[in-house]
CSV table of C-alpha atoms in Angstrom, one decimal:
chain,number,residue,atom,x,y,z
A,1360,MET,CA,11.8,15.1,8.8
A,1361,VAL,CA,14.5,13.1,10.4
A,1362,PRO,CA,17.2,15.1,12.3
A,1363,PRO,CA,20.3,15.2,10.2
A,1364,ASN,CA,22.8,14.6,13.0
A,1365,LEU,CA,22.1,11.0,13.9
A,1366,SER,CA,25.6,10.0,14.9
A,1367,HIS,CA,25.3,11.5,18.4
A,1368,ARG,CA,22.1,9.6,19.2
A,1369,SER,CA,22.3,6.4,21.1
A,1370,THR,CA,21.6,3.0,19.4
A,1371,ASP,CA,18.6,2.4,21.8
A,1372,ASP,CA,17.2,5.8,21.0
A,1373,LEU,CA,17.4,5.2,17.2
A,1374,LYS,CA,15.8,1.8,17.6
A,1375,GLN,CA,12.9,3.2,19.6
A,1376,GLU,CA,12.5,6.0,17.0
A,1377,ILE,CA,12.4,3.4,14.2
A,1378,LEU,CA,9.8,1.3,16.0
A,1379,LYS,CA,7.6,4.3,16.8
A,1380,LEU,CA,7.7,5.5,13.2
A,1381,GLY,CA,7.1,2.0,11.8
A,1382,GLU,CA,4.2,1.2,14.0
A,1383,GLY,CA,2.5,4.5,13.0
A,1384,ASN,CA,2.9,3.8,9.3
A,1385,ASP,CA,2.3,0.0,9.0
A,1386,ARG,CA,-1.3,0.2,7.9
A,1387,ALA,CA,-0.5,2.7,5.0
A,1388,PRO,CA,-0.8,1.5,1.4
A,1389,LEU,CA,2.4,-0.1,0.1
A,1390,SER,CA,3.2,2.9,-2.2
A,1391,GLN,CA,3.0,5.3,0.7
A,1392,LYS,CA,5.2,3.0,2.9
A,1393,VAL,CA,7.9,3.0,0.1
A,1394,LYS,CA,7.9,6.8,0.1
A,1395,PHE,CA,7.9,6.9,3.9
A,1396,TYR,CA,11.0,4.7,3.9
A,1397,GLN,CA,12.8,6.9,1.4
A,1398,SER,CA,11.9,10.2,3.1
A,1399,THR,CA,12.0,9.2,6.8
A,1400,LEU,CA,13.4,5.8,7.6
A,1401,ALA,CA,16.3,5.5,5.2
A,1402,PRO,CA,18.7,7.8,7.2
A,1403,LEU,CA,17.9,5.9,10.4
A,1404,PHE,CA,18.4,2.5,8.8
A,1405,ALA,CA,21.7,3.8,7.3
A,1406,GLU,CA,23.0,5.0,10.7
A,1407,LEU,CA,22.1,1.8,12.5
A,1408,SER,CA,23.7,-0.3,9.7
A,1409,GLN,CA,27.0,1.4,10.7
A,1410,ARG,CA,26.5,0.0,14.2
A,1411,ASN,CA,25.6,-3.5,13.4
A,1412,PRO,CA,27.0,-5.7,16.3
A,1413,PHE,CA,26.8,-8.8,14.2
A,1414,SER,CA,27.9,-7.7,10.7
A,1415,SER,CA,29.0,-11.2,9.7
A,1416,ALA,CA,26.3,-13.3,8.1
A,1417,GLU,CA,27.8,-16.4,9.8
A,1418,GLU,CA,27.5,-14.8,13.2
A,1419,GLN,CA,23.9,-13.8,12.5
A,1420,VAL,CA,22.5,-17.4,12.2
A,1421,ALA,CA,22.7,-18.1,16.0
A,1422,ILE,CA,21.2,-14.7,16.7
A,1423,VAL,CA,18.2,-14.9,14.4
A,1424,LEU,CA,16.9,-18.3,15.6
A,1425,GLY,CA,13.4,-18.0,17.2
A,1426,VAL,CA,10.2,-16.1,16.6
A,1427,TRP,CA,10.1,-12.5,15.4
A,1428,LEU,CA,7.2,-10.1,14.8
A,1429,PRO,CA,7.3,-7.9,11.6
A,1430,VAL,CA,6.4,-4.5,12.9
A,1431,TRP,CA,6.6,-2.8,9.5
A,1432,SER,CA,7.5,-4.0,6.0
A,1433,THR,CA,7.5,-3.0,2.4
A,1434,ILE,CA,7.5,-6.6,1.1
A,1435,PRO,CA,4.6,-6.8,-1.4
A,1436,PHE,CA,4.1,-10.5,-0.8
A,1437,ILE,CA,2.9,-9.8,2.8
A,1438,GLU,CA,-0.1,-7.8,1.6
A,1439,ILE,CA,-1.1,-9.8,-1.4
A,1440,LEU,CA,-4.0,-11.2,0.6
A,1441,PRO,CA,-6.5,-8.7,2.3
A,1442,GLY,CA,-7.0,-8.5,6.1
A,1443,ARG,CA,-3.6,-9.4,7.5
A,1444,VAL,CA,-3.8,-9.5,11.3
A,1445,ARG,CA,-0.6,-7.8,12.3
A,1446,GLU,CA,-0.7,-9.1,15.9
A,1447,GLN,CA,-0.8,-12.7,14.5
A,1448,SER,CA,2.1,-12.4,11.9
A,1449,TYR,CA,5.4,-14.1,12.5
A,1450,GLN,CA,8.8,-14.8,11.1
A,1451,ILE,CA,10.2,-18.0,12.5
A,1452,PHE,CA,13.8,-19.3,12.1
A,1453,GLN,CA,14.6,-22.9,13.2
A,1454,ASP,CA,18.0,-24.5,13.7
A,1455,ASN,CA,17.3,-27.1,11.1
A,1456,GLY,CA,17.7,-24.5,8.3
A,1457,TYR,CA,13.9,-23.8,7.8
A,1458,TYR,CA,12.4,-20.4,7.9
A,1459,ALA,CA,8.7,-19.4,7.6
A,1460,ASN,CA,6.6,-16.3,7.2
A,1461,ILE,CA,3.3,-17.1,8.9
A,1462,ALA,CA,0.3,-14.8,9.1
A,1463,ARG,CA,-3.4,-14.9,9.8
A,1464,TYR,CA,-5.7,-13.1,7.3
A,1465,ALA,CA,-9.2,-12.1,8.4
A,1466,PRO,CA,-10.9,-9.9,5.9
A,1467,GLY,CA,-13.4,-7.5,7.5
A,1468,GLN,CA,-11.6,-7.6,10.9
A,1469,ARG,CA,-12.0,-3.9,11.3
A,1470,ASN,CA,-15.7,-3.9,10.4
A,1471,SER,CA,-17.6,-3.1,13.6
A,1472,PHE,CA,-20.6,-5.3,12.5
A,1473,LEU,CA,-18.5,-8.3,11.7
A,1474,GLN,CA,-16.5,-8.0,14.9
A,1475,ALA,CA,-19.5,-9.0,16.9
A,1476,PHE,CA,-19.5,-12.4,15.0
A,1477,SER,CA,-15.7,-12.8,14.7
A,1478,ALA,CA,-15.5,-15.9,16.9
A,1479,PHE,CA,-17.8,-17.7,14.5
A,1480,LEU,CA,-16.1,-16.6,11.3
A,1481,LEU,CA,-13.3,-18.4,9.5
A,1482,ALA,CA,-9.8,-17.0,9.2
A,1483,TYR,CA,-7.2,-18.0,6.6
A,1484,ASP,CA,-3.8,-19.0,8.0
A,1485,PHE,CA,-0.9,-18.8,5.5
A,1486,MET,CA,2.7,-20.0,5.7
A,1487,LEU,CA,5.5,-19.4,3.2
A,1488,LEU,CA,8.0,-22.1,4.0
A,1489,GLN,CA,11.6,-21.4,3.1
A,1490,LYS,CA,15.1,-22.9,3.6
A,1491,PHE,CA,18.1,-20.7,4.5
A,1492,VAL,CA,21.8,-21.2,4.4
A,1493,VAL,CA,24.8,-18.9,4.9
A,1494,GLN,CA,27.8,-19.3,2.6
A,1495,ASN,CA,30.6,-17.0,1.8
A,1496,GLY,CA,29.2,-14.3,3.9
A,1497,GLN,CA,25.8,-14.3,2.2
A,1498,TRP,CA,22.3,-15.4,3.1
A,1499,TYR,CA,20.7,-17.7,0.5
A,1500,ILE,CA,17.0,-18.3,0.6
A,1501,GLN,CA,14.9,-20.9,-1.2
A,1502,ASN,CA,11.1,-21.1,-1.3
A,1503,VAL,CA,10.1,-24.7,-0.7
A,1504,GLY,CA,6.4,-24.7,0.0
A,1505,ILE,CA,3.2,-22.9,0.9
A,1506,GLU,CA,0.8,-24.2,3.6
A,1507,GLN,CA,-2.7,-23.0,4.1
A,1508,ALA,CA,-5.4,-23.6,6.7
A,1509,PHE,CA,-8.9,-22.3,7.5
A,1510,ARG,CA,-9.5,-21.9,11.2
A,1511,TRP,CA,-12.0,-20.3,13.5
A,1512,ARG,CA,-11.1,-16.7,14.2
A,1513,GLY,CA,-12.0,-17.2,17.9
A,1514,SER,CA,-8.9,-19.5,18.2
A,1515,LEU,CA,-6.0,-17.1,17.9
A,1516,LEU,CA,-2.9,-17.9,15.9
A,1517,THR,CA,-0.5,-17.4,18.8
A,1518,SER,CA,3.3,-17.6,18.3
A,1519,GLU,CA,3.3,-21.0,20.0
A,1520,ARG,CA,0.6,-22.3,17.6
A,1521,ALA,CA,2.5,-20.9,14.6
A,1522,GLU,CA,5.7,-22.5,15.7
A,1523,SER,CA,4.0,-25.8,16.4
A,1524,TRP,CA,2.4,-25.7,12.9
A,1525,LEU,CA,5.8,-25.0,11.3
A,1526,SER,CA,7.5,-27.8,13.2
A,1527,LYS,CA,4.8,-30.2,12.1
A,1528,VAL,CA,5.2,-29.2,8.5
A,1529,VAL,CA,9.0,-29.5,8.6
A,1530,ARG,CA,8.8,-32.9,10.2
A,1531,SER,CA,6.5,-34.1,7.4
A,1532,LYS,CA,8.8,-32.7,4.7
A,1533,LEU,CA,11.9,-34.2,6.3
A,1534,SER,CA,10.3,-37.6,6.7
A,1535,LYS,CA,9.1,-37.6,3.1
A,1536,GLY,CA,12.1,-35.9,1.6
A,1537,ASP,CA,9.8,-33.5,-0.3
A,1538,ALA,CA,11.4,-31.4,-3.0
A,1539,PRO,CA,10.2,-27.9,-3.6
A,1540,LYS,CA,7.1,-27.9,-5.9
A,1541,ALA,CA,4.5,-25.5,-7.1
A,1542,PRO,CA,1.9,-24.9,-4.3
A,1543,ASP,CA,-1.7,-25.8,-4.6
A,1544,LEU,CA,-3.5,-22.4,-4.6
A,1545,SER,CA,-6.9,-23.6,-5.6
A,1546,SER,CA,-8.5,-22.1,-2.4
A,1547,LEU,CA,-7.6,-18.6,-3.7
A,1548,ASP,CA,-9.2,-16.5,-6.4
A,1549,LYS,CA,-7.4,-16.6,-9.8
A,1550,SER,CA,-5.9,-13.1,-9.5
A,1551,THR,CA,-4.5,-13.7,-6.0
A,1552,ALA,CA,-3.3,-17.2,-6.9
A,1553,LYS,CA,-1.3,-15.8,-9.8
A,1554,LYS,CA,0.4,-13.2,-7.6
A,1555,VAL,CA,1.2,-15.7,-4.9
A,1556,GLY,CA,2.5,-18.2,-7.5
A,1557,THR,CA,4.7,-15.6,-9.2
A,1558,SER,CA,6.2,-14.6,-5.8
A,1559,PHE,CA,6.8,-18.2,-4.9
A,1560,LEU,CA,8.9,-18.8,-8.0
A,1561,ALA,CA,11.1,-15.7,-7.2
A,1562,THR,CA,14.5,-16.2,-5.6
A,1563,PRO,CA,14.8,-14.0,-2.5
A,1564,GLN,CA,18.0,-12.4,-1.3
A,1565,LEU,CA,18.3,-11.3,2.3
A,1566,GLU,CA,20.6,-9.0,4.2
A,1567,HIS,CA,20.6,-8.0,7.9
A,1568,LEU,CA,21.4,-4.3,7.9
A,1569,TYR,CA,21.2,-4.4,11.7
A,1570,ILE,CA,20.6,-7.3,14.0
A,1571,ASP,CA,20.9,-7.9,17.7
A,1572,ARG,CA,19.1,-10.3,20.0
A,1573,ASP,CA,15.9,-8.4,20.0
A,1574,PHE,CA,15.8,-6.2,16.9
A,1575,ARG,CA,16.3,-6.6,13.2
A,1576,LEU,CA,16.4,-4.3,10.2
A,1577,VAL,CA,16.2,-6.4,7.0
A,1578,LYS,CA,16.8,-5.7,3.4
A,1579,SER,CA,15.3,-8.2,1.0
A,1580,GLN,CA,14.9,-8.4,-2.8
A,1581,ARG,CA,13.3,-10.8,-5.2
A,1582,ASN,CA,14.9,-11.2,-8.6
A,1583,GLN,CA,15.1,-7.7,-10.2
A,1584,GLN,CA,12.4,-6.1,-8.1
A,1585,ARG,CA,13.1,-3.1,-6.0
A,1586,PRO,CA,14.5,-3.8,-2.5
A,1587,SER,CA,12.1,-4.2,0.4
A,1588,TYR,CA,12.7,-3.4,4.0
A,1589,THR,CA,11.4,-4.9,7.3
A,1590,ILE,CA,11.5,-3.9,10.9
A,1591,ALA,CA,11.2,-6.9,13.2
A,1592,ILE,CA,11.3,-7.4,17.0
A,1593,ARG,CA,11.8,-10.7,18.9
A,1594,GLN,CA,8.7,-12.5,20.2
A,1595,GLN,CA,10.6,-15.3,21.9
């Protein structure tokens, strides 16, 4: 249970408590994470939202630029594919208005037998490319593309490599003037491809409940789906 009297706790103390709770719950099934938010995290999120140092969406743009690590999230899209490597998952905002969720997926990564051969196995790197703009105090997000790559697991998807991949994709789109289009998901099985395709067509809404230069609490929602929540810390 979360202590009821949160107003007397320092902001740093609340942030550390949220990080500790989130890290301990991130591998739980989505349904359990939703219940965990409702029963444990919601009061902490609510208290920090009252202390948001950058409550204006226009102010938040300069603060959010860079690479962030999602510590914990209830966004269903993140777990559509099996085997997400949490240490190689990133949210990257660029000053050209592009934003990406990038993650490596390596099914069987926790299997002790497969770990012995991990350097020789393939991983699936996935990028959801989006554009963002802030108008009238609101964040507006548009899905513009999905990028995929198979790479050797032995070559880690570091934040630098993820950012370089994003920059390369953005340069290509800017030079070609590519308009958003349905992604090619032929490398996925039919069930997963359908889920990814449906999520891609949704229109996300985003709100920073709390943001400073190193820590974010984000509320997001796709169409009429239930809200999702994310805890993120700055990588660089």
